[in-house]
């Protein structure tokens, strides 16, 4: 089959000359795997497990994956691929809901800002690892406290060994050198979120490096990033496997893994656990970020995105579980060494990857080499996601303006977004930066994602109409979506999401970081960030209804929700059935190899055929 054409159809060029396409299908799958498999798989999923009752967390996690994650993943891929538009352009399907696309852009902006800060910290660790002895190996540095107990300090001298023994036999708070290096040296943590202190210049420099790398990889859009992912999406698995083999040979590793796998069933009744499971699925798979729609929009029209969605979703979640084994084997070792419970040894959030992992790396032979490899892996994991976040914003802007001038200058749009992202990330490199990072992570990119996904489901299934959408997919793939997905899209996914929202509101608890409790004003800012993405939906809907034609409110609502005339496949050669233009056969055959111009006035008015005629034409495909 040529270029993904369905059986019985003659081979087509099937390329969008104007927007561009992936070089081949492997590029799309690897990019999507790189997008889904990110830093969250290493520092968020194991942390949520450790906070939410170990193995008990797996149950709500896989429930959410099957009934929410995979169906929504397939929906977004098929949505973007069918229209060949970014997260704004696809809402020609029901213009009143274009605010959902703007909400996705706001969410992607927030995540893109703080995500690159985590990458920049990985860059910092990557650079400082290029030394003979890792700086967090021993407790003999200027930033260390008397409470420090290093894994290797006992080998230094009898004095150090006695000091370690005394620490282990007392009730003082014992900390690892990697934790002190993280808190007291890298972050130089301030005492309050409002006390920004000074900008940490090494982190600022690394933030600049990370944004430059992201820009260079996206300088030619998907043409350049599609080549980069061959390495960035595959190499992390090599390093994870090496660390897994080393981790399970450590003393106490079994204890950590049992903590990871043994369920604490009492926590399964806590709505926060279910909320975290839903958030992690959305966060990890990238649902409602707009990235999936954007990446799929560069696919060829007949690509089997159903197959891709299953492969990518399962790969992503398997990676999360695999990374959890690596993390918990090391946490078990640290707990065994320090004589405390597994739950006491790790920092929250990103600190898990920058405390537990570095501690483990000091135990490996030639530890600087493994440290360089590991943090290089973290950088690659992060960049895979960051590429798509930036491309989502750039594609949305370019598709929305849509004229030849901005398409030719897409590189400058990419540069502008990258510079803005760097400047907005500067406050996160201050001494209070980690507080702000966690605030954004917990509020800006949490349940607003769930709300956006729920509204997207409702808009496509009930406003545009499930029968219309199923026929669109059949026209594109050659078969309708399986019955399970039809039921999930229409009933199960929106219902689960709605009830999770209700339970979360009932059992809401304010954010904290270790012993630090966030002040009320900071939590208010968090809620405003969460609200800023969701509020786009009603604001744009009201604006669209006001601008629509009609004498009564009901008429205006109908016109605002009705699919626009230029909704449908982007290339004229794919516009069959109810999307077929009202032209003679000779004109139609001429149009078949020409991209449909999306500008106003340039597109032909499609003939709205009946469902019966659309069905008969579609069935030929």
Tab-separated table of N, CA and C in Angstrom, residues 382-467:
chain	number	residue	atom	x	y	z
A	382	UNK	N	13.019	14.857	28.624
A	382	UNK	CA	12.366	16.160	28.721
A	382	UNK	C	12.227	16.846	27.377
A	383	UNK	N	13.288	16.778	26.565
A	383	UNK	CA	13.260	17.465	25.275
A	383	UNK	C	12.196	16.888	24.352
A	384	UNK	N	11.989	15.562	24.406
A	384	UNK	CA	10.967	14.932	23.571
A	384	UNK	C	9.600	15.540	23.797
A	385	UNK	N	9.292	15.830	25.062
A	385	UNK	CA	8.011	16.468	25.393
A	385	UNK	C	8.034	17.951	25.047
A	386	UNK	N	9.142	18.599	25.316
A	386	UNK	CA	9.255	20.042	25.087
A	386	UNK	C	9.141	20.388	23.606
A	387	UNK	N	9.676	19.517	22.739
A	387	UNK	CA	9.535	19.749	21.298
A	387	UNK	C	8.066	19.927	20.931
A	388	UNK	N	7.233	18.999	21.426
A	388	UNK	CA	5.817	19.000	21.057
A	388	UNK	C	5.068	20.172	21.678
A	389	UNK	N	5.453	20.554	22.908
A	389	UNK	CA	4.807	21.701	23.549
A	389	UNK	C	5.036	22.970	22.734
A	390	UNK	N	6.283	23.167	22.300
A	390	UNK	CA	6.611	24.363	21.522
A	390	UNK	C	5.950	24.300	20.146
A	391	UNK	N	5.997	23.130	19.515
A	391	UNK	CA	5.390	22.972	18.191
A	391	UNK	C	3.879	23.193	18.246
A	392	UNK	N	3.255	22.809	19.370
A	392	UNK	CA	1.805	23.028	19.542
A	392	UNK	C	1.472	24.515	19.470
A	393	UNK	N	2.226	25.316	20.202
A	393	UNK	CA	1.971	26.761	20.226
A	393	UNK	C	2.258	27.393	18.869
A	394	UNK	N	3.379	27.007	18.263
A	394	UNK	CA	3.770	27.586	16.967
A	394	UNK	C	2.765	27.201	15.885
A	395	UNK	N	2.390	25.911	15.836
A	395	UNK	CA	1.431	25.446	14.819
A	395	UNK	C	0.084	26.154	14.977
A	396	UNK	N	-0.374	26.318	16.229
A	396	UNK	CA	-1.658	26.989	16.470
A	396	UNK	C	-1.617	28.424	15.950
A	397	UNK	N	-0.516	29.123	16.213
A	397	UNK	CA	-0.388	30.518	15.760
A	397	UNK	C	-0.349	30.587	14.235
A	398	UNK	N	0.493	29.742	13.620
A	398	UNK	CA	0.664	29.771	12.159
A	398	UNK	C	-0.618	29.346	11.451
A	399	UNK	N	-1.280	28.283	11.935
A	399	UNK	CA	-2.532	27.840	11.313
A	399	UNK	C	-3.635	28.887	11.455
A	400	UNK	N	-3.642	29.576	12.593
A	400	UNK	CA	-4.700	30.559	12.853
A	400	UNK	C	-4.550	31.766	11.924
A	401	UNK	N	-3.323	32.265	11.775
A	401	UNK	CA	-3.104	33.388	10.848
A	401	UNK	C	-3.290	32.890	9.416
A	402	UNK	N	-2.593	31.796	9.100
A	402	UNK	CA	-2.892	31.030	7.887
A	402	UNK	C	-2.447	31.594	6.562
A	403	UNK	N	-1.839	32.812	6.526
A	403	UNK	CA	-1.436	33.342	5.219
A	403	UNK	C	-0.007	32.907	4.853
A	404	UNK	N	0.342	33.132	3.602
A	404	UNK	CA	1.653	32.680	3.103
A	404	UNK	C	2.806	33.373	3.824
A	405	UNK	N	2.593	34.624	4.216
A	405	UNK	CA	3.663	35.409	4.848
A	405	UNK	C	4.135	34.737	6.131
A	406	UNK	N	3.196	34.336	6.997
A	406	UNK	CA	3.602	33.747	8.283
A	406	UNK	C	4.090	32.310	8.104
A	407	UNK	N	3.568	31.603	7.104
A	407	UNK	CA	4.045	30.231	6.859
A	407	UNK	C	5.513	30.251	6.452
A	408	UNK	N	5.890	31.226	5.630
A	408	UNK	CA	7.302	31.331	5.225
A	408	UNK	C	8.191	31.751	6.384
A	409	UNK	N	7.619	32.421	7.384
A	409	UNK	CA	8.404	32.922	8.520
A	409	UNK	C	8.134	32.131	9.803
A	410	UNK	N	7.784	30.855	9.639
A	410	UNK	CA	7.461	30.021	10.799
A	410	UNK	C	8.648	29.913	11.764
A	411	UNK	N	9.856	29.925	11.223
A	411	UNK	CA	11.059	29.849	12.068
A	411	UNK	C	11.126	31.016	13.043
A	412	UNK	N	10.732	32.211	12.586
A	412	UNK	CA	10.768	33.388	13.452
A	412	UNK	C	9.688	33.309	14.532
A	413	UNK	N	8.543	32.694	14.195
A	413	UNK	CA	7.499	32.477	15.209
A	413	UNK	C	8.046	31.544	16.292
A	414	UNK	N	8.718	30.470	15.852
A	414	UNK	CA	9.333	29.523	16.799
A	414	UNK	C	10.335	30.237	17.698
A	415	UNK	N	11.155	31.100	17.115
A	415	UNK	CA	12.147	31.849	17.891
A	415	UNK	C	11.465	32.759	18.906
A	416	UNK	N	10.405	33.446	18.482
A	416	UNK	CA	9.687	34.359	19.378
A	416	UNK	C	9.088	33.632	20.575
A	417	UNK	N	8.471	32.472	20.316
A	417	UNK	CA	7.866	31.690	21.405
A	417	UNK	C	8.951	31.184	22.356
A	418	UNK	N	10.104	30.764	21.797
A	418	UNK	CA	11.203	30.255	22.628
A	418	UNK	C	11.772	31.359	23.527
A	419	UNK	N	11.951	32.548	22.982
A	419	UNK	CA	12.472	33.672	23.773
A	419	UNK	C	11.495	34.039	24.891
A	420	UNK	N	10.198	34.074	24.564
A	420	UNK	CA	9.181	34.377	25.583
A	420	UNK	C	9.186	33.311	26.679
A	421	UNK	N	9.323	32.045	26.290
A	421	UNK	CA	9.372	30.948	27.265
A	421	UNK	C	10.567	31.059	28.191
A	422	UNK	N	11.699	31.473	27.629
A	422	UNK	CA	12.912	31.653	28.448
A	422	UNK	C	12.706	32.763	29.480
A	423	UNK	N	12.190	33.900	29.042
A	423	UNK	CA	12.011	35.043	29.946
A	423	UNK	C	11.011	34.726	31.058
A	424	UNK	N	9.929	34.008	30.708
A	424	UNK	CA	8.927	33.649	31.718
A	424	UNK	C	9.456	32.589	32.685
A	425	UNK	N	10.476	31.850	32.277
A	425	UNK	CA	11.052	30.824	33.145
A	425	UNK	C	12.100	31.344	34.113
A	426	UNK	N	12.545	32.599	33.914
A	426	UNK	CA	13.604	33.159	34.778
A	426	UNK	C	13.225	33.156	36.268
A	427	UNK	N	11.977	33.553	36.659
A	427	UNK	CA	11.643	33.511	38.091
A	427	UNK	C	11.765	32.108	38.711
A	428	UNK	N	11.652	31.071	37.899
A	428	UNK	CA	11.748	29.706	38.428
A	428	UNK	C	13.195	29.292	38.684
A	429	UNK	N	14.156	30.132	38.298
A	429	UNK	CA	15.562	29.835	38.592
A	429	UNK	C	16.048	30.592	39.830
A	430	UNK	N	15.138	31.269	40.534
A	430	UNK	CA	15.505	31.957	41.772
A	430	UNK	C	15.538	30.958	42.934
A	431	UNK	N	15.865	31.450	44.133
A	431	UNK	CA	15.964	30.569	45.304
A	431	UNK	C	14.598	30.011	45.715
A	432	UNK	N	13.522	30.700	45.331
A	432	UNK	CA	12.177	30.189	45.618
A	432	UNK	C	11.574	29.507	44.396
A	433	UNK	N	12.387	29.278	43.381
A	433	UNK	CA	11.891	28.744	42.116
A	433	UNK	C	11.172	27.417	42.244
A	434	UNK	N	11.669	26.517	43.104
A	434	UNK	CA	11.074	25.186	43.236
A	434	UNK	C	9.651	25.278	43.791
A	435	UNK	N	9.404	26.272	44.677
A	435	UNK	CA	8.044	26.467	45.192
A	435	UNK	C	7.085	26.828	44.055
A	436	UNK	N	7.530	27.744	43.182
A	436	UNK	CA	6.695	28.175	42.061
A	436	UNK	C	6.518	27.033	41.054
A	437	UNK	N	7.578	26.276	40.841
A	437	UNK	CA	7.502	25.160	39.901
A	437	UNK	C	6.443	24.150	40.340
A	438	UNK	N	6.467	23.805	41.626
A	438	UNK	CA	5.504	22.835	42.149
A	438	UNK	C	4.084	23.417	42.170
A	439	UNK	N	3.974	24.718	42.403
A	439	UNK	CA	2.661	25.371	42.363
A	439	UNK	C	2.065	25.264	40.957
A	440	UNK	N	2.884	25.545	39.940
A	440	UNK	CA	2.418	25.439	38.558
A	440	UNK	C	2.078	23.992	38.214
A	441	UNK	N	2.891	23.072	38.688
A	441	UNK	CA	2.682	21.657	38.394
A	441	UNK	C	1.377	21.152	39.003
A	442	UNK	N	1.070	21.597	40.219
A	442	UNK	CA	-0.107	21.100	40.937
A	442	UNK	C	-1.407	21.764	40.503
A	443	UNK	N	-1.336	23.006	40.054
A	443	UNK	CA	-2.566	23.734	39.731
A	443	UNK	C	-2.726	23.995	38.233
A	444	UNK	N	-1.701	24.549	37.592
A	444	UNK	CA	-1.840	24.947	36.184
A	444	UNK	C	-2.030	23.742	35.275
A	445	UNK	N	-1.429	22.608	35.631
A	445	UNK	CA	-1.449	21.441	34.732
A	445	UNK	C	-2.054	20.236	35.415
A	446	UNK	N	-3.130	20.436	36.132
A	446	UNK	CA	-3.731	19.301	36.822
A	446	UNK	C	-5.178	19.130	36.360
A	447	UNK	N	-6.129	19.651	37.118
A	447	UNK	CA	-7.510	19.332	36.787
A	447	UNK	C	-8.119	20.206	35.700
A	448	UNK	N	-7.417	21.261	35.317
A	448	UNK	CA	-7.885	21.998	34.140
A	448	UNK	C	-7.809	21.105	32.904
A	449	UNK	N	-6.818	20.189	32.883
A	449	UNK	CA	-6.704	19.227	31.783
A	449	UNK	C	-7.942	18.342	31.716
A	450	UNK	N	-8.419	17.919	32.881
A	450	UNK	CA	-9.571	17.026	32.944
A	450	UNK	C	-10.827	17.736	32.437
A	451	UNK	N	-10.992	18.992	32.838
A	451	UNK	CA	-12.161	19.769	32.399
A	451	UNK	C	-12.130	19.949	30.884
A	452	UNK	N	-10.967	20.306	30.348
A	452	UNK	CA	-10.838	20.526	28.905
A	452	UNK	C	-11.176	19.246	28.135
A	453	UNK	N	-10.647	18.111	28.612
A	453	UNK	CA	-10.919	16.833	27.935
A	453	UNK	C	-12.402	16.494	27.959
A	454	UNK	N	-13.031	16.726	29.087
A	454	UNK	CA	-14.454	16.413	29.234
A	454	UNK	C	-15.280	17.239	28.250
A	455	UNK	N	-14.992	18.537	28.163
A	455	UNK	CA	-15.744	19.415	27.261
A	455	UNK	C	-15.478	19.042	25.805
A	456	UNK	N	-14.234	18.643	25.498
A	456	UNK	CA	-13.913	18.221	24.140
A	456	UNK	C	-14.736	16.985	23.753
A	457	UNK	N	-14.832	16.028	24.680
A	457	UNK	CA	-15.649	14.822	24.461
A	457	UNK	C	-17.093	15.191	24.156
A	458	UNK	N	-17.653	16.057	24.993
A	458	UNK	CA	-19.057	16.450	24.847
A	458	UNK	C	-19.271	17.186	23.521
A	459	UNK	N	-18.352	18.092	23.191
A	459	UNK	CA	-18.498	18.888	21.965
A	459	UNK	C	-18.495	18.002	20.722
A	460	UNK	N	-17.582	17.034	20.676
A	460	UNK	CA	-17.480	16.183	19.480
A	460	UNK	C	-18.616	15.161	19.429
A	461	UNK	N	-18.904	14.533	20.582
A	461	UNK	CA	-19.887	13.444	20.599
A	461	UNK	C	-21.333	13.937	20.547
A	462	UNK	N	-21.625	15.063	21.199
A	462	UNK	CA	-23.023	15.480	21.347
A	462	UNK	C	-23.379	16.734	20.558
A	463	UNK	N	-22.423	17.604	20.330
A	463	UNK	CA	-22.725	18.825	19.570
A	463	UNK	C	-22.506	18.563	18.074
A	464	UNK	N	-21.306	18.107	17.713
A	464	UNK	CA	-21.036	17.746	16.317
A	464	UNK	C	-21.819	16.483	15.946
A	465	UNK	N	-21.896	15.551	16.881
A	465	UNK	CA	-22.677	14.331	16.663
A	465	UNK	C	-21.801	13.103	16.513
A	466	UNK	N	-22.069	12.087	17.330
A	466	UNK	CA	-21.217	10.896	17.301
A	466	UNK	C	-21.304	10.167	15.962
A	467	UNK	N	-22.491	10.163	15.339
A	467	UNK	CA	-22.614	9.471	14.052
A	467	UNK	C	-21.747	10.144	12.990
